Coordinates of C-alpha atoms in Angstrom, one line a residue:
M1 CA 59.6 47.0 198.5
T2 CA 59.6 46.2 194.8
P3 CA 56.5 46.9 192.7
H4 CA 56.0 43.2 192.0
A5 CA 52.9 41.5 193.4
S6 CA 53.8 39.1 196.2
A7 CA 50.5 37.2 196.4
P8 CA 47.8 36.2 193.9
P9 CA 45.5 39.1 193.2
V10 CA 41.8 38.9 193.3
V11 CA 39.1 40.4 191.0
P12 CA 35.4 40.6 191.6
V13 CA 33.1 38.0 190.1
P14 CA 29.3 38.4 189.5
D15 CA 28.2 36.9 192.8
G16 CA 30.4 39.4 194.7
S17 CA 32.9 36.8 196.0
A18 CA 36.6 36.9 195.3
E19 CA 38.3 34.7 192.9
P20 CA 42.1 34.2 192.7
V21 CA 43.8 35.1 189.5
Q22 CA 47.3 34.5 188.1
D23 CA 50.0 36.8 189.4
D24 CA 51.0 37.9 185.9
Q25 CA 47.7 39.8 185.5
A26 CA 49.2 42.5 187.7
T27 CA 51.7 44.5 185.7
P28 CA 54.0 47.0 187.6
V29 CA 54.1 50.4 185.9
R30 CA 57.5 50.7 184.4
G31 CA 57.9 52.9 181.4
L32 CA 54.2 53.7 180.9
P33 CA 53.4 55.3 177.5
A34 CA 54.0 59.0 177.5
Q35 CA 50.7 59.8 176.0
P36 CA 48.1 60.6 178.7
L37 CA 44.5 59.5 178.7
H38 CA 42.4 61.8 176.5
G39 CA 38.8 60.7 176.5
E40 CA 35.5 62.4 176.2
Q41 CA 35.9 64.8 179.1
T42 CA 39.3 65.9 177.8
A43 CA 37.9 66.4 174.3
R44 CA 35.0 68.5 175.6
V45 CA 37.1 70.7 177.8
A46 CA 39.7 71.0 175.0
D47 CA 37.0 72.1 172.5
R48 CA 35.7 74.6 175.0
A49 CA 39.2 76.0 175.6
A50 CA 39.9 76.2 171.9
R51 CA 36.7 78.1 171.3
L52 CA 37.4 80.6 174.1
T53 CA 41.0 81.0 172.7
A54 CA 39.6 81.8 169.3
I55 CA 37.3 84.4 170.8
V56 CA 40.0 86.1 172.8
D57 CA 42.3 86.1 169.8
E58 CA 39.7 87.7 167.6
A59 CA 38.7 90.3 170.2
A60 CA 42.2 91.1 171.5
D61 CA 42.2 94.4 169.7
V62 CA 39.0 95.6 171.5
L63 CA 39.7 94.1 175.0
D64 CA 41.9 95.8 177.6
D65 CA 45.3 94.4 178.1
A66 CA 44.6 93.2 181.6
T67 CA 41.6 91.2 180.6
V68 CA 43.5 89.6 177.7
A69 CA 46.4 88.7 180.0
A70 CA 44.1 87.2 182.6
V71 CA 42.1 85.2 180.1
R72 CA 45.2 83.8 178.3
S73 CA 46.8 83.0 181.6
A74 CA 43.8 81.0 182.7
L75 CA 43.6 79.2 179.3
D76 CA 47.3 78.3 179.5
R77 CA 46.6 76.7 182.9
V78 CA 43.8 74.7 181.5
R79 CA 45.8 73.6 178.5
M80 CA 48.6 72.5 180.8
R81 CA 46.1 70.3 182.7
L82 CA 44.6 69.0 179.4
D83 CA 48.1 67.8 178.4
L84 CA 47.7 65.3 181.2
G85 CA 44.1 64.5 180.3
V86 CA 41.2 65.1 182.7
D87 CA 39.5 61.7 182.3
R88 CA 41.4 60.2 185.1
T89 CA 39.4 59.8 188.4
V90 CA 41.7 60.2 191.4
V91 CA 40.6 58.3 194.5
A92 CA 42.6 58.8 197.7
I93 CA 42.5 56.2 200.5
V94 CA 43.6 57.9 203.7
G95 CA 43.4 56.9 207.3
G96 CA 45.4 56.5 210.5
T97 CA 47.9 53.9 211.6
G98 CA 46.3 50.5 212.1
S99 CA 43.1 51.4 210.3
G100 CA 43.9 48.9 207.6
K101 CA 43.8 51.3 204.6
S102 CA 46.7 49.6 202.8
S103 CA 45.0 46.2 203.3
L104 CA 41.9 47.8 201.8
F105 CA 43.9 49.2 198.9
N106 CA 45.2 45.7 198.2
A107 CA 41.7 44.2 198.5
V108 CA 40.2 46.7 196.0
T109 CA 43.0 46.3 193.5
G110 CA 43.2 42.5 194.0
L111 CA 47.0 42.9 194.4
Q112 CA 49.3 42.5 197.4
F113 CA 51.2 45.7 196.5
A114 CA 50.7 48.3 199.3
D115 CA 52.8 48.0 202.5
V116 CA 50.9 46.2 205.2
G117 CA 52.1 45.7 208.8
D118 CA 52.0 46.8 212.4
T119 CA 54.9 49.2 212.5
R120 CA 54.3 52.9 212.9
P121 CA 53.9 54.4 210.3
T122 CA 53.3 51.6 207.9
T123 CA 52.7 53.7 204.8
S124 CA 55.6 56.1 204.3
A125 CA 55.0 57.1 200.7
M126 CA 52.1 57.1 198.3
T127 CA 51.3 54.0 196.4
A128 CA 49.2 54.1 193.3
C129 CA 47.3 51.6 191.2
V130 CA 46.0 52.8 187.8
W131 CA 43.4 51.1 185.6
G132 CA 44.7 51.7 182.1
A133 CA 48.1 52.0 180.5
D134 CA 48.4 55.7 180.2
G135 CA 48.4 57.2 183.7
G136 CA 52.1 58.0 183.9
P137 CA 51.8 61.7 183.4
V138 CA 49.1 62.1 186.0
L139 CA 51.1 60.1 188.5
D140 CA 54.1 62.3 187.8
W141 CA 51.9 65.3 188.4
L142 CA 50.6 63.8 191.7
G143 CA 54.2 63.1 192.7
V144 CA 54.0 59.3 193.0
D145 CA 57.4 57.6 193.0
P146 CA 57.6 55.4 189.8
R147 CA 58.7 52.5 192.0
R148 CA 55.4 52.7 193.8
R149 CA 53.0 52.4 190.9
I150 CA 51.2 49.4 189.6
Q151 CA 48.8 48.9 186.7
R152 CA 45.5 47.0 186.3
E153 CA 43.7 46.3 183.1
S154 CA 46.8 45.0 181.3
L155 CA 46.2 42.8 178.2
L156 CA 46.0 39.8 180.5
D157 CA 43.1 41.2 182.4
A158 CA 40.9 40.6 179.3
G159 CA 38.7 43.5 180.1
D160 CA 37.5 42.1 183.4
Q161 CA 37.8 45.5 185.1
D162 CA 36.7 47.8 182.3
Y163 CA 34.2 49.4 184.6
L164 CA 37.1 50.9 186.5
A165 CA 39.0 52.2 183.5
G166 CA 40.4 55.6 184.2
L167 CA 40.7 55.1 188.0
V168 CA 43.8 56.2 189.8
L169 CA 43.7 54.7 193.3
L170 CA 46.1 56.2 195.9
D171 CA 47.2 54.8 199.2
L172 CA 48.3 57.9 201.1
P173 CA 50.7 58.0 204.1
D174 CA 49.1 57.7 207.5
H175 CA 47.5 61.1 208.4
D176 CA 48.5 60.7 212.1
S177 CA 52.1 59.9 211.2
V178 CA 54.8 61.3 213.5
A179 CA 56.7 62.3 210.3
T180 CA 55.7 65.8 209.2
A181 CA 56.5 65.0 205.6
H182 CA 53.8 62.3 205.6
R183 CA 51.1 64.7 206.8
E184 CA 52.2 67.2 204.2
V185 CA 51.7 64.6 201.4
V186 CA 48.1 64.0 202.7
D187 CA 47.4 67.7 202.8
E188 CA 48.7 68.3 199.3
V189 CA 47.0 65.4 197.5
L190 CA 43.5 65.5 199.1
P191 CA 42.5 68.7 197.2
Q192 CA 43.3 66.9 193.9
A193 CA 41.2 63.8 194.7
D194 CA 37.8 63.2 193.1
L195 CA 36.8 60.9 195.9
V196 CA 38.3 60.7 199.4
V197 CA 37.9 57.3 201.1
W198 CA 38.6 57.8 204.7
V199 CA 39.3 54.5 206.5
V200 CA 38.6 54.1 210.2
D201 CA 38.7 51.1 212.5
P202 CA 36.2 50.0 215.2
Q203 CA 38.5 51.0 218.0
K204 CA 39.4 54.6 217.0
Y205 CA 36.5 55.6 214.7
A206 CA 35.3 58.2 217.3
D207 CA 38.7 59.7 218.0
A208 CA 38.2 63.4 218.4
A209 CA 41.5 64.2 216.7
L210 CA 40.3 62.4 213.6
H211 CA 37.0 64.4 213.4
T212 CA 38.2 67.8 214.5
G213 CA 41.5 67.7 212.7
Y214 CA 40.6 66.1 209.4
L215 CA 37.0 65.1 208.6
R216 CA 35.6 68.6 209.5
D217 CA 38.1 70.1 207.0
L218 CA 36.2 68.2 204.3
Q219 CA 33.0 70.2 204.7
G220 CA 31.7 71.2 201.3
R221 CA 33.1 68.0 199.8
D222 CA 30.8 65.6 201.5
T223 CA 29.4 64.3 198.2
A224 CA 33.0 63.4 197.3
T225 CA 33.7 61.7 200.7
L226 CA 33.3 58.1 201.7
V227 CA 33.9 57.0 205.2
V228 CA 34.7 53.4 205.5
L229 CA 34.6 51.4 208.7
N230 CA 37.2 48.7 208.1
Q231 CA 37.8 45.5 210.1
I232 CA 34.0 45.0 210.5
D233 CA 34.8 41.3 210.8
T234 CA 36.2 42.0 214.3
V235 CA 32.8 43.3 215.5
P236 CA 30.1 40.9 216.6
V237 CA 27.3 40.7 214.0
E238 CA 24.7 42.0 216.4
Y239 CA 26.6 45.2 217.1
R240 CA 27.7 46.1 213.5
R241 CA 24.5 48.0 212.5
T242 CA 24.7 50.1 215.7
L243 CA 28.4 50.8 215.2
V244 CA 27.9 52.0 211.6
A245 CA 24.9 54.2 212.7
D246 CA 27.1 55.8 215.4
L247 CA 29.8 56.5 212.9
A248 CA 27.2 58.0 210.5
R249 CA 26.0 60.3 213.3
L250 CA 29.5 61.5 214.0
V251 CA 30.1 62.2 210.3
V252 CA 26.9 64.3 210.1
T253 CA 28.1 66.2 213.2
D254 CA 31.3 66.9 211.3
G255 CA 29.2 68.7 208.7
L256 CA 29.4 65.9 206.1
S257 CA 25.7 65.2 206.0
R258 CA 25.8 63.9 202.4
A259 CA 28.9 61.7 202.9
S260 CA 28.6 58.0 202.4
V261 CA 29.3 55.6 205.2
Q262 CA 29.8 51.8 204.7
A263 CA 31.4 48.9 206.5
V264 CA 34.0 46.6 204.9
S265 CA 36.5 43.9 205.8
A266 CA 39.7 44.0 203.8
L267 CA 40.5 40.6 205.4
T268 CA 37.3 38.7 204.5
G269 CA 36.3 40.8 201.5
D270 CA 32.9 41.7 203.0
G271 CA 31.7 45.0 201.5
V272 CA 34.6 45.2 199.0
P273 CA 32.4 44.6 196.0
A274 CA 30.1 47.5 197.2
L275 CA 33.2 49.7 197.6
R276 CA 34.3 48.8 194.1
A277 CA 30.8 49.7 192.8
R278 CA 31.1 53.1 194.6
L279 CA 34.5 53.7 192.9
A280 CA 32.9 52.7 189.5
E281 CA 30.3 55.3 190.1
A282 CA 33.0 57.9 190.8
V283 CA 34.8 56.8 187.5
S284 CA 31.6 57.3 185.6
G285 CA 31.2 60.9 186.7
R286 CA 33.3 64.0 185.9
S287 CA 36.7 64.1 187.4
A288 CA 38.0 66.8 189.7
A289 CA 40.5 67.9 187.0
A290 CA 37.6 68.2 184.6
E291 CA 35.5 70.1 187.2
H292 CA 38.5 72.5 187.8
A293 CA 38.9 72.9 184.1
W294 CA 35.2 73.6 183.6
H295 CA 35.3 76.1 186.5
D296 CA 38.3 77.9 185.1
L297 CA 36.8 78.1 181.6
S298 CA 33.5 79.4 183.1
A299 CA 35.5 82.1 184.9
V300 CA 37.1 82.9 181.5
A301 CA 33.7 83.1 179.9
G302 CA 32.6 85.4 182.7
L303 CA 35.5 87.7 182.1
L304 CA 34.8 87.9 178.4
V305 CA 31.1 88.6 179.1
D306 CA 32.0 91.5 181.3
A307 CA 34.7 92.7 178.8
L308 CA 32.4 92.6 175.8
G309 CA 29.8 94.6 177.6
P310 CA 26.0 94.7 177.3
R311 CA 24.0 93.5 174.4
V312 CA 22.7 96.5 172.5
E313 CA 21.1 97.2 169.2
P314 CA 23.0 99.1 166.6
P315 CA 21.8 102.6 165.5
T316 CA 20.1 102.6 162.1
V317 CA 19.5 105.1 159.3
D318 CA 16.6 106.4 161.5
A319 CA 19.3 108.1 163.6
L320 CA 20.7 110.0 160.6
P321 CA 18.5 113.1 160.3
P322 CA 20.7 115.3 162.6
V323 CA 23.8 114.2 160.7
V324 CA 22.2 114.8 157.3
E325 CA 21.0 118.3 158.5
T326 CA 24.5 119.2 159.6
L327 CA 26.1 118.1 156.4
T328 CA 23.5 119.8 154.1
Q329 CA 24.0 123.0 156.0
A330 CA 27.8 122.7 155.7
A331 CA 27.3 122.2 152.0
G332 CA 25.0 125.2 151.6
L333 CA 22.2 123.2 150.2
D334 CA 19.4 125.5 151.4
A335 CA 21.3 128.5 150.1
A336 CA 21.7 126.9 146.7
A337 CA 18.0 126.0 146.6
D338 CA 17.1 129.7 147.4
A339 CA 19.5 130.9 144.7
C340 CA 17.8 128.5 142.2
A341 CA 14.4 129.8 143.1
S342 CA 15.5 133.4 143.0
A343 CA 17.0 133.0 139.6
L344 CA 13.9 131.4 138.2
R345 CA 11.7 134.1 139.7
S346 CA 13.8 136.8 138.1
G347 CA 14.0 134.9 134.8
G348 CA 17.8 134.2 135.1
Q349 CA 19.8 131.1 134.2
L350 CA 21.6 128.8 136.7
D351 CA 23.4 126.4 134.4
V352 CA 26.7 126.7 136.2
L353 CA 25.4 127.0 139.8
G354 CA 26.0 123.2 140.3
E355 CA 29.8 123.8 140.2
A356 CA 29.6 125.6 143.6
L357 CA 27.2 123.1 145.3
G358 CA 28.9 120.2 147.1
T359 CA 31.7 122.0 148.9
V360 CA 31.2 120.8 152.4
H361 CA 33.0 122.8 155.2
A362 CA 35.5 120.7 157.2
E363 CA 34.0 121.9 160.5
G364 CA 30.6 120.8 159.4
A365 CA 31.8 117.3 158.5
E366 CA 33.6 117.0 161.8
L367 CA 30.5 118.0 163.7
A368 CA 28.4 115.5 161.8
R369 CA 30.8 112.7 162.5
H370 CA 30.8 113.5 166.3
Q371 CA 27.0 113.6 166.2
W372 CA 26.9 110.1 164.8
L373 CA 29.6 108.7 167.2
D374 CA 27.8 110.1 170.2
R375 CA 24.7 108.3 169.2
A376 CA 26.4 105.1 168.0
T377 CA 28.7 104.6 171.0
A378 CA 26.5 105.7 173.9
S379 CA 25.8 102.2 175.1
L380 CA 29.1 100.6 174.3
L381 CA 32.1 100.0 176.5
P382 CA 35.1 102.3 175.7
A383 CA 37.0 99.7 173.8
W384 CA 34.1 99.0 171.5
A385 CA 33.3 102.7 171.2
K386 CA 36.9 103.2 170.0
A387 CA 36.4 100.3 167.5
V388 CA 33.4 102.1 166.0
E389 CA 35.4 105.4 165.9
H390 CA 38.2 103.7 164.0
R391 CA 35.9 101.9 161.7
V392 CA 33.7 104.8 160.5
A393 CA 34.9 107.3 157.9
T394 CA 37.2 110.2 159.1
A395 CA 35.9 113.7 158.9
D396 CA 37.9 114.3 155.7
E397 CA 36.5 111.1 154.1
L398 CA 33.0 112.0 155.1
R399 CA 33.4 115.5 153.7
Q400 CA 34.8 114.2 150.4
A401 CA 32.1 111.6 150.0
T402 CA 29.3 114.1 150.7
S403 CA 30.8 116.7 148.4
D404 CA 31.1 114.2 145.6
A405 CA 27.5 113.1 146.1
L406 CA 26.2 116.6 146.0
T407 CA 28.2 117.6 143.0
G408 CA 26.4 114.9 141.0
I409 CA 23.1 116.7 141.3
T410 CA 21.8 118.5 138.2
L411 CA 21.3 122.1 139.3
G412 CA 20.3 123.7 136.0
A413 CA 17.4 126.1 136.4
R414 CA 16.1 127.2 133.0
R415 CA 13.2 129.4 132.1
S416 CA 10.0 127.5 131.4
G417 CA 8.8 127.5 127.7
L418 CA 5.2 127.8 128.9
V419 CA 6.1 130.9 130.9
E420 CA 7.9 132.4 127.9
A421 CA 4.9 131.8 125.7
G422 CA 2.7 133.4 128.3
W423 CA 4.8 136.5 128.3
W424 CA 4.5 136.7 124.5
V425 CA 0.8 136.1 124.5
S426 CA 0.3 138.7 127.2
G427 CA 2.4 141.2 125.3
V428 CA 0.5 140.7 122.0
L429 CA -2.8 140.9 123.8
G430 CA -1.7 144.1 125.5
L431 CA -0.5 145.6 122.3
V432 CA -3.7 144.8 120.5
A433 CA -5.7 146.2 123.4
V434 CA -3.7 149.5 123.2
V435 CA -4.2 149.8 119.5
T436 CA -7.9 149.1 119.8
L437 CA -8.4 151.6 122.6
L438 CA -6.5 154.3 120.6
G439 CA -8.8 153.7 117.6
T440 CA -11.8 154.7 119.6
V441 CA -10.6 158.3 119.9
S442 CA -11.4 159.1 116.3
A443 CA -14.1 156.5 115.6
D444 CA -17.7 157.5 115.4
A445 CA -18.7 154.1 116.7
W446 CA -16.4 153.9 119.7
V447 CA -18.4 151.8 122.1
V448 CA -17.6 148.4 120.5
P449 CA -13.9 149.1 120.0
L450 CA -13.7 150.3 123.6
V451 CA -15.3 147.1 125.0
V452 CA -13.0 145.0 122.8
G453 CA -9.9 146.9 123.9
L454 CA -10.8 146.6 127.6
L455 CA -11.4 142.9 127.2
L456 CA -8.1 142.4 125.4
A457 CA -6.3 144.4 128.1
L458 CA -8.0 142.3 130.8
A459 CA -7.0 139.1 129.0
A460 CA -3.4 140.3 128.7
G461 CA -3.3 141.0 132.4
G462 CA -4.7 137.6 133.2
V463 CA -2.1 135.8 131.0
L464 CA 0.6 137.9 132.6
A465 CA -0.5 137.0 136.1
A466 CA -0.8 133.3 135.2
A467 CA 2.8 133.4 133.7
W468 CA 4.1 135.1 136.8
W469 CA 2.4 132.6 139.1
W470 CA 3.7 129.7 137.1
R471 CA 7.2 131.0 137.2
R472 CA 7.2 131.3 141.0
T473 CA 5.6 127.9 141.3
D474 CA 8.3 126.5 139.0
A475 CA 11.0 128.2 141.1
D476 CA 9.6 126.7 144.3
R477 CA 9.4 123.3 142.8
C478 CA 13.0 123.6 141.6
A479 CA 14.2 124.6 145.1
A480 CA 12.2 121.7 146.8
R481 CA 13.6 119.2 144.3
L482 CA 17.1 120.3 145.0
V483 CA 16.6 120.0 148.7
V484 CA 15.1 116.5 148.4
E485 CA 17.7 115.2 146.0
G486 CA 20.5 116.8 148.1
R487 CA 19.3 115.3 151.3
A488 CA 18.9 111.9 149.7
V489 CA 22.4 111.8 148.3
V490 CA 23.8 113.1 151.6
R491 CA 21.8 110.4 153.5
A492 CA 23.2 107.7 151.1
A493 CA 26.8 108.9 151.6
A494 CA 26.4 109.0 155.4
T495 CA 24.9 105.5 155.3
V496 CA 27.8 104.0 153.5
R497 CA 30.5 105.9 155.5
L498 CA 28.8 105.9 159.0
V499 CA 25.9 103.5 159.4
D500 CA 27.3 100.4 157.6
P501 CA 30.7 100.5 159.3
T502 CA 29.0 100.9 162.7
A503 CA 26.7 97.9 161.9
D504 CA 29.8 95.8 161.1
V505 CA 31.3 96.5 164.5
Y506 CA 28.0 95.7 166.3
A507 CA 27.6 92.5 164.3
R508 CA 31.1 91.5 165.4
L509 CA 30.3 92.3 169.0
R510 CA 27.0 90.3 168.8
R511 CA 28.8 87.3 167.2
L512 CA 31.4 87.2 170.0
Q513 CA 28.7 87.6 172.7
D514 CA 26.7 84.8 171.1
Q515 CA 29.8 82.5 171.1
V516 CA 30.6 83.2 174.7
A517 CA 27.0 82.7 175.7
Q518 CA 26.9 79.3 174.0
I519 CA 30.1 78.3 175.8
R520 CA 29.0 79.6 179.2

């Protein structure tokens, strides 16, 4: 059979009747444009896939190879499907021999295109009608012979069927065909359909083989299943409601409690407008291809969520005290402070002691780095812990930075001028006291010189004690200042070399986690 229409097609009119139209409104699908339909659904899925691709590309260095491979494989599958577009809604009409499904196909399309007859089997290959001019790639993917395709909504349709734009209506081979290849086509195509229209007739609607062999296999897809009782015109009017109710009961028994059941007559057109309305409802929803793509992308997002690990807060400078303590000990800061204090107490000079301060032992720098990494990576997955380890300074870099920072401290410890003056005053007072006391030996009036000498001696001792106390206090202050300044510069160096790089890795992790969460 050629794909040309052999009888005037029909299209719905507002009152639900059928109105003949000219044959040239039905255009066989020959040489359809290669560009598939890419509408809103395709754009949304493509955007989501692109964002996930960007995330996995950015995080590839911190994700394990198996996860990266799995994610990219899934994204490749989605992109392949997106090349076809996911805005097409595939509706499969299926039924047994004599159910009139091909006649129903013709009634819905308004075209005499599908094979109709009484031979067994009538439908030997899929027939497809597409609403729109860009369904070729999808039909290729579904395996529809190019000679068995036809198109609605050509330019001559003048937009009369815009409400079905994006619909791909398939007339499948008879499911009860004696030809195994025909049943295989049914089994392969049904999972790809957004809506399954199962056509039964009044004589065989209760056939056990139909219900046990096919309808019950659609459990879980009941919202995407429509059971149509065709040839309702052959049933007396008073029995039609009872017949439809009995079919609905059997469908519920099959586990399809949410499946729709309706009666039509492909011959008279009764119920066909309602069937078209149901198809329009399916077209307005998300297609199975889009659902599959969303499901695949959700699975990808789930893999990335697991691979990125838990959301944790980065360690701050509050976690630095153990690291600072280790580095200052490795630099001998406390020993230098004690040396400064001792020199001042003994009256020495420390103008060159600063040249020795700042030499941090390599072992100490290594220990400090490990202390920080243990704290910074405790809650991270191994890949991110490794990223932190690579990002922070090495032990040599940390040692050099700390040494440079400590070397910049002024470590001069000079004698205090006040203390020096105190020594001189004490010495002068003491000398005067001695002279005065010696003068009392030969003096007749010795009482007054004795008292004055003792007072001078006492004053000299007081000044001496004050100078000594001041020197020790000054020594302690010098040591304390050295420790404070030393810890401050070590803390600053550790912040730049350890805390800041770690914060950068955590910020990157959080950004990726936020992006995946938004997509998911």
